[in-house]
mmCIF file of C-alpha atoms and ligand atoms in Angstrom:
data_model
loop_
_atom_site.group_PDB
_atom_site.id
_atom_site.type_symbol
_atom_site.label_atom_id
_atom_site.label_comp_id
_atom_site.label_asym_id
_atom_site.label_seq_id
_atom_site.Cartn_x
_atom_site.Cartn_y
_atom_site.Cartn_z
ATOM 1 C CA MET X 940 -31.559 -10.848 0.789
ATOM 2 C CA LYS X 941 -28.216 -11.966 1.083
ATOM 3 C CA ARG X 942 -27.077 -15.283 3.831
ATOM 4 C CA VAL X 943 -25.393 -14.406 6.507
ATOM 5 C CA PRO X 944 -21.399 -14.551 4.900
ATOM 6 C CA ILE X 945 -18.231 -16.145 6.297
ATOM 7 C CA LEU X 946 -15.920 -12.738 7.053
ATOM 8 C CA TYR X 947 -11.901 -13.583 6.698
ATOM 9 C CA VAL X 948 -10.258 -10.968 8.624
ATOM 10 C CA VAL X 949 -6.343 -10.961 7.007
ATOM 11 C CA ILE X 950 -3.533 -9.385 9.159
ATOM 12 C CA PRO X 951 0.145 -9.568 7.627
ATOM 13 C CA CYS X 952 2.426 -9.805 10.708
ATOM 14 C CA TYR X 953 6.207 -8.534 10.595
ATOM 15 C CA ASN X 954 7.219 -9.548 13.845
ATOM 16 C CA GLU X 955 4.338 -8.870 15.692
ATOM 17 C CA GLU X 956 5.027 -11.050 18.561
ATOM 18 C CA GLU X 957 4.163 -7.790 21.199
ATOM 19 C CA VAL X 958 1.581 -7.071 19.895
ATOM 20 C CA LEU X 959 -0.196 -10.697 18.656
ATOM 21 C CA PRO X 960 -2.131 -11.364 22.105
ATOM 22 C CA GLU X 961 -3.686 -8.077 22.974
ATOM 23 C CA ASN X 962 -4.784 -8.538 18.939
ATOM 24 C CA THR X 963 -6.100 -11.669 18.997
ATOM 25 C CA LYS X 964 -8.359 -10.856 22.109
ATOM 26 C CA ARG X 965 -9.369 -8.306 20.835
ATOM 27 C CA MET X 966 -10.020 -10.009 17.539
ATOM 28 C CA LYS X 967 -11.574 -12.877 19.441
ATOM 29 C CA GLU X 968 -14.365 -11.009 21.386
ATOM 30 C CA LYS X 969 -15.415 -8.352 18.601
ATOM 31 C CA MET X 970 -15.349 -12.039 16.441
ATOM 32 C CA THR X 971 -17.525 -13.407 18.612
ATOM 33 C CA SER X 972 -20.032 -11.044 19.275
ATOM 34 C CA LEU X 973 -20.210 -10.367 15.742
ATOM 35 C CA ILE X 974 -21.096 -14.260 15.238
ATOM 36 C CA LYS X 975 -23.475 -13.831 18.239
ATOM 37 C CA ASN X 976 -25.731 -11.404 16.505
ATOM 38 C CA LYS X 977 -25.637 -12.957 13.013
ATOM 39 C CA ILE X 978 -23.773 -10.334 11.035
ATOM 40 C CA ILE X 979 -21.429 -13.446 10.273
ATOM 41 C CA SER X 980 -21.391 -16.996 9.815
ATOM 42 C CA PRO X 981 -19.829 -18.963 12.813
ATOM 43 C CA ASN X 982 -17.451 -20.151 9.809
ATOM 44 C CA SER X 983 -15.905 -16.816 9.931
ATOM 45 C CA LYS X 984 -11.848 -16.885 10.605
ATOM 46 C CA VAL X 985 -8.853 -14.288 11.262
ATOM 47 C CA MET X 986 -5.948 -15.180 8.902
ATOM 48 C CA TYR X 987 -2.480 -14.095 10.051
ATOM 49 C CA VAL X 988 -0.024 -14.289 7.026
ATOM 50 C CA ASN X 989 3.415 -14.836 9.218
ATOM 51 C CA ASP X 990 6.057 -12.587 6.473
ATOM 52 C CA GLY X 991 9.459 -14.113 6.895
ATOM 53 C CA SER X 992 9.060 -13.181 10.678
ATOM 54 C CA LYS X 993 12.253 -13.964 12.919
ATOM 55 C CA ASP X 994 10.335 -13.855 15.977
ATOM 56 C CA ASN X 995 7.693 -16.174 17.830
ATOM 57 C CA THR X 996 5.170 -14.596 15.241
ATOM 58 C CA TRP X 997 4.120 -18.075 13.446
ATOM 59 C CA SER X 998 4.673 -20.278 16.579
ATOM 60 C CA ILE X 999 2.277 -17.493 18.152
ATOM 61 C CA ILE X 1000 0.044 -18.097 14.920
ATOM 62 C CA LYS X 1001 0.524 -22.013 15.614
ATOM 63 C CA GLN X 1002 -0.756 -22.037 18.750
ATOM 64 C CA ASN X 1003 -3.998 -19.705 18.539
ATOM 65 C CA HIS X 1004 -4.901 -21.873 15.634
ATOM 66 C CA GLU X 1005 -4.674 -25.218 17.407
ATOM 67 C CA LYS X 1006 -6.248 -23.744 20.480
ATOM 68 C CA GLU X 1007 -9.059 -21.859 18.927
ATOM 69 C CA PRO X 1008 -10.509 -23.104 15.396
ATOM 70 C CA LEU X 1009 -11.569 -19.186 14.570
ATOM 71 C CA PHE X 1010 -7.935 -18.334 13.973
ATOM 72 C CA THR X 1011 -6.278 -19.384 10.975
ATOM 73 C CA GLY X 1012 -2.796 -18.333 9.490
ATOM 74 C CA ILE X 1013 0.001 -19.252 6.473
ATOM 75 C CA THR X 1014 3.251 -18.574 6.256
ATOM 76 C CA LEU X 1015 5.297 -17.474 3.677
ATOM 77 C CA SER X 1016 8.587 -18.756 3.002
ATOM 78 C CA ARG X 1017 10.607 -15.731 3.223
ATOM 79 C CA ASN X 1018 10.156 -12.013 4.082
ATOM 80 C CA ARG X 1019 8.043 -10.656 0.983
ATOM 81 C CA GLY X 1020 7.524 -7.457 2.429
ATOM 82 C CA HIS X 1021 3.653 -5.746 3.557
ATOM 83 C CA GLN X 1022 1.735 -5.521 0.438
ATOM 84 C CA ASN X 1023 3.002 -9.082 -0.632
ATOM 85 C CA ALA X 1024 1.987 -10.133 2.981
ATOM 86 C CA LEU X 1025 -1.641 -9.105 1.824
ATOM 87 C CA LEU X 1026 -1.871 -10.137 -0.947
ATOM 88 C CA ALA X 1027 -1.176 -13.708 -0.361
ATOM 89 C CA GLY X 1028 -3.551 -13.871 2.839
ATOM 90 C CA LEU X 1029 -6.116 -11.695 0.619
ATOM 91 C CA MET X 1030 -5.327 -14.766 -2.613
ATOM 92 C CA THR X 1031 -5.776 -17.630 0.258
ATOM 93 C CA ALA X 1032 -8.783 -16.022 2.287
ATOM 94 C CA LYS X 1033 -11.618 -15.610 -0.814
ATOM 95 C CA GLU X 1034 -10.869 -19.607 -0.818
ATOM 96 C CA TYR X 1035 -13.213 -19.573 1.966
ATOM 97 C CA ALA X 1036 -15.030 -16.563 2.302
ATOM 98 C CA ASP X 1037 -17.228 -14.464 0.958
ATOM 99 C CA VAL X 1038 -16.272 -11.410 2.074
ATOM 100 C CA VAL X 1039 -12.553 -10.194 3.199
ATOM 101 C CA ILE X 1040 -11.142 -7.372 5.827
ATOM 102 C CA SER X 1041 -7.375 -6.434 5.718
ATOM 103 C CA MET X 1042 -5.944 -4.944 8.349
ATOM 104 C CA ASP X 1043 -2.494 -4.202 10.077
ATOM 105 C CA ALA X 1044 -1.726 -6.391 13.088
ATOM 106 C CA ASP X 1045 -0.379 -3.939 15.780
ATOM 107 C CA LEU X 1046 -4.030 -2.334 16.203
ATOM 108 C CA GLN X 1047 -3.505 0.975 14.829
ATOM 109 C CA ASP X 1048 -6.971 0.659 13.062
ATOM 110 C CA ASP X 1049 -10.045 0.952 14.953
ATOM 111 C CA ILE X 1050 -11.641 -2.715 14.732
ATOM 112 C CA ASN X 1051 -15.006 -1.541 15.730
ATOM 113 C CA ALA X 1052 -15.095 0.208 12.162
ATOM 114 C CA ILE X 1053 -15.536 -3.770 10.372
ATOM 115 C CA ASP X 1054 -19.401 -2.923 11.464
ATOM 116 C CA GLN X 1055 -19.603 0.118 10.274
ATOM 117 C CA MET X 1056 -18.145 -1.793 7.106
ATOM 118 C CA LEU X 1057 -19.783 -4.854 6.722
ATOM 119 C CA LYS X 1058 -23.059 -3.125 7.244
ATOM 120 C CA LYS X 1059 -22.147 -1.104 4.238
ATOM 121 C CA TYR X 1060 -21.117 -4.623 2.656
ATOM 122 C CA LEU X 1061 -24.618 -5.871 3.341
ATOM 123 C CA ASN X 1062 -25.708 -2.520 1.376
ATOM 124 C CA GLY X 1063 -24.478 -3.495 -1.787
ATOM 125 C CA ALA X 1064 -20.942 -2.071 -1.560
ATOM 126 C CA ASP X 1065 -18.043 -4.871 -3.017
ATOM 127 C CA VAL X 1066 -15.211 -2.551 -1.252
ATOM 128 C CA VAL X 1067 -15.307 -0.543 1.650
ATOM 129 C CA TYR X 1068 -12.288 1.864 1.725
ATOM 130 C CA GLY X 1069 -11.522 2.522 5.598
ATOM 131 C CA VAL X 1070 -9.924 6.519 5.984
ATOM 132 C CA ARG X 1071 -8.645 7.767 8.049
ATOM 133 C CA LYS X 1072 -10.399 10.740 10.315
ATOM 134 C CA SER X 1073 -7.174 12.985 11.592
ATOM 135 C CA ARG X 1074 -3.753 11.834 12.252
ATOM 136 C CA GLU X 1075 -3.339 14.148 14.917
ATOM 137 C CA LYS X 1076 -1.513 10.804 16.765
ATOM 138 C CA ASP X 1077 0.946 11.083 14.214
ATOM 139 C CA THR X 1078 4.913 13.036 14.078
ATOM 140 C CA PHE X 1079 4.247 15.643 12.369
ATOM 141 C CA PHE X 1080 6.840 13.952 10.283
ATOM 142 C CA LYS X 1081 4.781 11.079 9.110
ATOM 143 C CA ARG X 1082 1.594 12.990 8.977
ATOM 144 C CA PHE X 1083 3.270 15.627 5.971
ATOM 145 C CA THR X 1084 5.145 13.308 4.128
ATOM 146 C CA ALA X 1085 1.629 10.702 4.380
ATOM 147 C CA GLU X 1086 -0.161 13.661 3.160
ATOM 148 C CA SER X 1087 2.055 15.704 0.784
ATOM 149 C CA PHE X 1088 2.319 11.990 -1.112
ATOM 150 C CA TYR X 1089 -1.849 11.637 -1.580
ATOM 151 C CA LYS X 1090 -1.287 14.845 -2.646
ATOM 152 C CA ILE X 1091 1.226 14.182 -5.187
ATOM 153 C CA MET X 1092 -0.433 11.198 -6.266
ATOM 154 C CA LYS X 1093 -3.415 12.411 -7.154
ATOM 155 C CA PHE X 1094 -1.980 15.246 -8.858
ATOM 156 C CA LEU X 1095 -0.162 12.785 -11.686
ATOM 157 C CA GLY X 1096 -3.701 11.689 -11.898
ATOM 158 C CA ALA X 1097 -3.926 8.175 -10.212
ATOM 159 C CA ASP X 1098 -6.931 7.636 -8.142
ATOM 160 C CA VAL X 1099 -5.774 6.570 -4.983
ATOM 161 C CA ILE X 1100 -8.308 7.422 -2.013
ATOM 162 C CA TYR X 1101 -6.933 10.733 -0.212
ATOM 163 C CA ASN X 1102 -6.081 9.038 3.977
ATOM 164 C CA HIS X 1103 -6.810 5.124 2.829
ATOM 165 C CA ALA X 1104 -4.274 2.818 3.547
ATOM 166 C CA ASP X 1105 -4.892 -1.137 3.947
ATOM 167 C CA TYR X 1106 -8.195 -1.329 6.183
ATOM 168 C CA ARG X 1107 -10.561 -2.763 3.732
ATOM 169 C CA LEU X 1108 -13.281 -4.793 3.303
ATOM 170 C CA THR X 1109 -13.717 -6.903 -0.172
ATOM 171 C CA SER X 1110 -16.514 -9.300 -1.791
ATOM 172 C CA LYS X 1111 -14.956 -12.316 -3.033
ATOM 173 C CA LYS X 1112 -16.307 -11.460 -6.525
ATOM 174 C CA VAL X 1113 -13.078 -8.302 -6.806
ATOM 175 C CA LEU X 1114 -11.037 -10.844 -5.308
ATOM 176 C CA ASP X 1115 -11.682 -13.580 -7.793
ATOM 177 C CA GLU X 1116 -11.540 -9.896 -10.084
ATOM 178 C CA PHE X 1117 -8.229 -8.649 -8.580
ATOM 179 C CA SER X 1118 -6.570 -12.137 -8.907
ATOM 180 C CA ASN X 1119 -6.460 -11.176 -12.774
ATOM 181 C CA PHE X 1120 -4.165 -8.244 -11.571
ATOM 182 C CA LYS X 1121 -0.542 -9.716 -12.143
ATOM 183 C CA GLU X 1122 0.982 -7.017 -11.907
ATOM 184 C CA VAL X 1123 4.846 -7.608 -9.763
ATOM 185 C CA ASN X 1124 4.715 -3.826 -8.292
ATOM 186 C CA LEU X 1125 2.295 -3.764 -5.765
ATOM 187 C CA PHE X 1126 0.303 -0.835 -4.478
ATOM 188 C CA LEU X 1127 -3.107 -1.941 -3.440
ATOM 189 C CA ARG X 1128 -5.013 0.469 -1.940
ATOM 190 C CA GLY X 1129 -4.026 1.716 -5.815
ATOM 191 C CA MET X 1130 -5.378 -1.202 -7.828
ATOM 192 C CA PHE X 1131 -8.859 -1.536 -6.098
ATOM 193 C CA PRO X 1132 -9.731 1.523 -7.441
ATOM 194 C CA LEU X 1133 -9.660 0.247 -10.961
ATOM 195 C CA ILE X 1134 -11.051 -3.307 -10.406
ATOM 196 C CA GLY X 1135 -14.609 -1.066 -9.864
ATOM 197 C CA TYR X 1136 -18.032 -2.230 -8.713
ATOM 198 C CA GLN X 1137 -20.063 -0.157 -6.211
ATOM 199 C CA SER X 1138 -17.316 1.028 -3.117
ATOM 200 C CA ASP X 1139 -18.202 2.558 0.044
ATOM 201 C CA ILE X 1140 -15.723 4.558 2.239
ATOM 202 C CA ILE X 1141 -16.615 4.686 6.107
ATOM 203 C CA TYR X 1142 -14.965 7.093 8.558
ATOM 204 C CA TYR X 1143 -11.997 5.756 11.750
ATOM 205 C CA ASP X 1144 -9.913 7.076 14.372
ATOM 206 C CA ARG X 1145 -6.285 6.151 13.669
ATOM 207 C CA ASN X 1146 -4.856 4.739 17.310
ATOM 208 C CA GLU X 1147 -1.195 4.272 18.359
ATOM 209 C CA ARG X 1148 0.682 1.165 17.035
ATOM 210 C CA PHE X 1149 -0.038 -1.204 20.456
ATOM 211 C CA ALA X 1150 3.269 -2.686 21.272
ATOM 212 C CA GLY X 1151 6.703 -2.772 19.158
ATOM 213 C CA GLU X 1152 8.285 -0.773 16.898
ATOM 214 C CA SER X 1153 6.777 0.112 13.148
ATOM 215 C CA LYS X 1154 8.169 -1.747 10.692
ATOM 216 C CA TYR X 1155 7.640 1.235 8.102
ATOM 217 C CA PRO X 1156 11.270 3.444 9.101
ATOM 218 C CA LEU X 1157 12.031 5.846 6.506
ATOM 219 C CA LYS X 1158 13.480 4.337 3.772
ATOM 220 C CA LYS X 1159 10.209 1.487 3.199
ATOM 221 C CA MET X 1160 8.193 4.246 3.249
ATOM 222 C CA LEU X 1161 10.275 6.166 1.051
ATOM 223 C CA ASN X 1162 10.336 3.463 -1.582
ATOM 224 C CA PHE X 1163 6.442 2.689 -1.296
ATOM 225 C CA ALA X 1164 5.219 6.117 -2.335
ATOM 226 C CA TRP X 1165 8.205 5.907 -5.339
ATOM 227 C CA ASP X 1166 6.617 2.289 -6.526
ATOM 228 C CA GLY X 1167 2.697 3.928 -6.103
ATOM 229 C CA ILE X 1168 3.954 6.892 -8.426
ATOM 230 C CA THR X 1169 5.776 4.918 -11.097
ATOM 231 C CA SER X 1170 3.253 2.232 -10.602
ATOM 232 C CA PHE X 1171 0.531 4.395 -12.183
ATOM 233 C CA SER X 1172 1.922 7.275 -13.487
ATOM 234 C CA VAL X 1173 3.961 7.971 -16.559
ATOM 235 C CA LYS X 1174 3.426 11.384 -16.120
ATOM 236 C CA PRO X 1175 7.367 11.608 -15.088
ATOM 237 C CA LEU X 1176 7.315 10.759 -18.240
ATOM 238 C CA ARG X 1177 5.769 13.932 -19.968
ATOM 239 C CA PHE X 1178 7.840 16.163 -17.156
ATOM 240 C CA ILE X 1179 10.880 15.459 -19.352
ATOM 241 C CA CYS X 1180 9.872 16.228 -23.141
ATOM 242 C CA ILE X 1181 8.538 19.366 -20.910
ATOM 243 C CA THR X 1182 11.297 20.135 -19.657
ATOM 244 C CA GLY X 1183 13.507 19.588 -22.833
ATOM 245 C CA PHE X 1184 11.600 21.965 -24.432
ATOM 246 C CA LEU X 1185 11.230 24.377 -22.141
ATOM 247 C CA ILE X 1186 15.704 24.120 -22.369
ATOM 248 C CA LEU X 1187 15.671 24.130 -25.847
ATOM 249 C CA LEU X 1188 13.270 27.439 -25.980
ATOM 250 C CA ILE X 1189 15.670 28.759 -23.035
ATOM 251 C CA SER X 1190 19.000 27.635 -24.690
ATOM 252 C CA ILE X 1191 17.540 29.258 -28.405
ATOM 253 C CA ILE X 1192 17.488 32.833 -26.773
ATOM 254 C CA ILE X 1193 21.085 32.328 -24.817
ATOM 255 C CA MET X 1194 22.231 32.017 -28.879
ATOM 256 C CA ILE X 1195 20.381 34.915 -29.754
ATOM 257 C CA TYR X 1196 21.611 36.894 -26.859
ATOM 258 C CA SER X 1197 25.125 35.338 -27.179
ATOM 259 C CA LEU X 1198 25.167 36.063 -30.978
ATOM 260 C CA VAL X 1199 24.087 40.094 -30.776
ATOM 261 C CA GLN X 1200 27.123 40.429 -27.755
ATOM 262 C CA LYS X 1201 29.431 38.777 -30.390
ATOM 263 C CA VAL X 1202 28.674 40.717 -33.163
ATOM 264 C CA LEU X 1203 28.277 44.146 -31.007
ATOM 265 C CA GLY X 1204 32.147 43.622 -29.952
ATOM 266 C CA ASN X 1205 31.416 42.536 -26.014
ATOM 267 C CA THR X 1206 33.596 39.542 -26.387
ATOM 268 C CA VAL X 1207 32.768 37.663 -22.657
ATOM 269 C CA ASP X 1208 34.692 36.127 -20.353
ATOM 270 C CA GLY X 1209 31.966 33.247 -20.423
ATOM 271 C CA TRP X 1210 33.852 30.641 -18.493
ATOM 272 C CA THR X 1211 31.136 30.949 -15.754
ATOM 273 C CA PHE X 1212 28.193 30.886 -17.446
ATOM 274 C CA LEU X 1213 29.514 28.183 -19.664
ATOM 275 C CA SER X 1214 30.268 25.825 -16.371
ATOM 276 C CA ILE X 1215 27.396 27.090 -14.415
ATOM 277 C CA SER X 1216 25.240 25.756 -17.871
ATOM 278 C CA ILE X 1217 27.682 22.299 -18.346
ATOM 279 C CA TRP X 1218 26.302 21.588 -14.349
ATOM 280 C CA PHE X 1219 22.503 22.297 -14.949
ATOM 281 C CA ILE X 1220 22.685 20.169 -18.148
ATOM 282 C CA GLY X 1221 24.350 17.260 -16.677
ATOM 283 C CA GLY X 1222 22.250 17.474 -13.440
ATOM 284 C CA LEU X 1223 18.901 17.111 -15.825
ATOM 285 C CA GLN X 1224 19.618 14.500 -17.659
ATOM 286 C CA MET X 1225 21.067 12.829 -15.494
ATOM 287 C CA ILE X 1226 17.820 13.057 -13.918
ATOM 288 C CA SER X 1227 15.689 12.399 -16.595
ATOM 289 C CA ILE X 1228 17.775 9.087 -18.212
ATOM 290 C CA GLY X 1229 17.544 8.084 -14.588
ATOM 291 C CA ILE X 1230 13.789 7.760 -14.239
ATOM 292 C CA ILE X 1231 13.327 6.398 -17.690
ATOM 293 C CA GLY X 1232 15.420 3.668 -16.021
ATOM 294 C CA GLU X 1233 12.998 3.599 -13.308
ATOM 295 C CA TYR X 1234 10.472 2.596 -15.655
ATOM 296 C CA ILE X 1235 12.391 0.399 -17.806
ATOM 297 C CA GLY X 1236 13.101 -1.287 -14.410
ATOM 298 C CA LYS X 1237 9.442 -1.953 -13.346
ATOM 299 C CA MET X 1238 8.946 -3.370 -17.045
ATOM 300 C CA TYR X 1239 12.274 -5.440 -16.451
ATOM 301 C CA ASN X 1240 10.527 -6.959 -13.259
ATOM 302 C CA GLU X 1241 7.342 -7.457 -15.126
ATOM 303 C CA THR X 1242 8.431 -9.041 -17.583
ATOM 304 C CA LYS X 1243 10.264 -12.142 -15.559
ATOM 305 C CA GLN X 1244 6.559 -12.492 -14.308
ATOM 306 C CA ARG X 1245 8.021 -14.258 -10.978
ATOM 307 C CA PRO X 1246 5.859 -15.610 -8.148
ATOM 308 C CA ARG X 1247 4.707 -12.438 -5.894
ATOM 309 C CA TYR X 1248 4.819 -14.905 -3.040
ATOM 310 C CA ILE X 1249 5.232 -18.842 -1.195
ATOM 311 C CA ILE X 1250 3.250 -19.523 0.890
ATOM 312 C CA SER X 1251 5.228 -22.728 2.872
ATOM 313 C CA GLU X 1252 2.369 -23.419 4.824
ATOM 314 C CA ASN X 1253 -1.494 -22.963 5.510
ATOM 315 C CA LEU X 1254 -3.185 -24.096 8.587
ATOM 316 C CA GLU X 1255 -7.025 -24.032 6.574
ATOM 317 C CA GLU X 1256 -5.468 -26.871 4.655
ATOM 318 C CA ASN X 1257 -4.188 -28.803 7.839
HETATM 319 N N1 UDP O 847 4.341 -5.727 7.353
HETATM 320 C C1 UDP O 847 4.924 -7.235 7.709
HETATM 321 N N2 UDP O 847 6.126 -6.882 6.610
HETATM 322 C C2 UDP O 847 6.711 -6.147 6.805
HETATM 323 C C3 UDP O 847 6.111 -5.211 7.538
HETATM 324 C C4 UDP O 847 5.805 -5.302 7.894
HETATM 325 O O1 UDP O 847 3.488 -8.369 7.353
HETATM 326 O O2 UDP O 847 7.751 -6.335 5.384
HETATM 327 C C5 UDP O 847 2.923 -5.463 8.494
HETATM 328 C C6 UDP O 847 3.121 -5.576 9.856
HETATM 329 O O3 UDP O 847 3.636 -6.065 10.070
HETATM 330 C C7 UDP O 847 1.922 -5.260 10.063
HETATM 331 C C8 UDP O 847 1.698 -3.743 9.031
HETATM 332 O O4 UDP O 847 2.584 -4.547 7.379
HETATM 333 O O5 UDP O 847 0.945 -5.492 10.517
HETATM 334 C C9 UDP O 847 1.245 -2.083 8.565
HETATM 335 O O6 UDP O 847 3.633 -2.050 9.239
HETATM 336 P P1 UDP O 847 3.575 -1.364 10.537
HETATM 337 O O7 UDP O 847 2.598 -1.055 11.200
HETATM 338 O O8 UDP O 847 4.805 -1.880 11.041
HETATM 339 O O9 UDP O 847 3.568 0.772 9.427
HETATM 340 P P2 UDP O 847 3.035 1.701 9.939
HETATM 341 O O10 UDP O 847 1.411 1.617 10.229
HETATM 342 O O11 UDP O 847 4.063 2.180 11.086
HETATM 343 O O12 UDP O 847 3.119 2.169 8.828
HETATM 344 MG MG1 MG O 848 1.509 0.109 12.078
#
């Protein structure tokens, strides 16, 4: 029987002043009831990570911390994006906690699923993935793009859990191992399955954002998907080779065809054919070089080994 675990809930926040009051209210209810029922230790906390917000997010976090020891926070020296903010939170929280749950600030993830996650943890799981039941509340566009993304990832051979975002429970043991993953191109949801240990899944309903706007506009979403693919699969490189090979075959056929035409004396007015093929091959080569460049760019970033985040203040240490 494990002792009553200390739970830290890590919540990255970027310009979330509109949702924070409701978030803290609901988190307080949840945490108080879990503590009262002796499911988690009274030393459990909610750790907000301020990801270089431009609004009052950090001052709200600090005020909450002063009023309630349940709330704590860290702030990054500048905006580093969701994945880095989350990593900073996880790596800080693991120093104080036995088990950590990561969650978005906007209350899209159903906080009642925490109970189920903890139950799985107490039954021995070291990682519990929150998977959304349906995407009815998402726009058609978001649903379509997100689901295609998971399918492409799977096709490319990356072990991602379908419809799992970053609502996840991880034990301290897993996070300690995770700290050895030094990569700069972060795609956390794809990295945890690499660690192993016993894992489990829970299903939850995903709600609409409580307030404010999505901090993931289309451009960030596409960037994130592209990072996910190129950080987890080298298959695009293989596709280049296969395409090159196919084109070689086609060009042999075309060569034979043109030689036969020449022997038969049909002098072809080949302008259309030539210009089309020049453009086509040119484009293909550009794409191929571009994809290779992507990976080289990634290697460039990884070899620099820059810190992935800088924490400028940790309320736990005050
Ligand atoms: N977020 C962050 N840094 C950023 C962008 C977003 O910490 O640069 C946080 C944001 O505050 C939220 C979570 O990441 O808690 C998910 O963002 P959002 O809800 O806007 O994304 P969506 O649900 O629309 O995909
Ligand atoms: Mg959201």
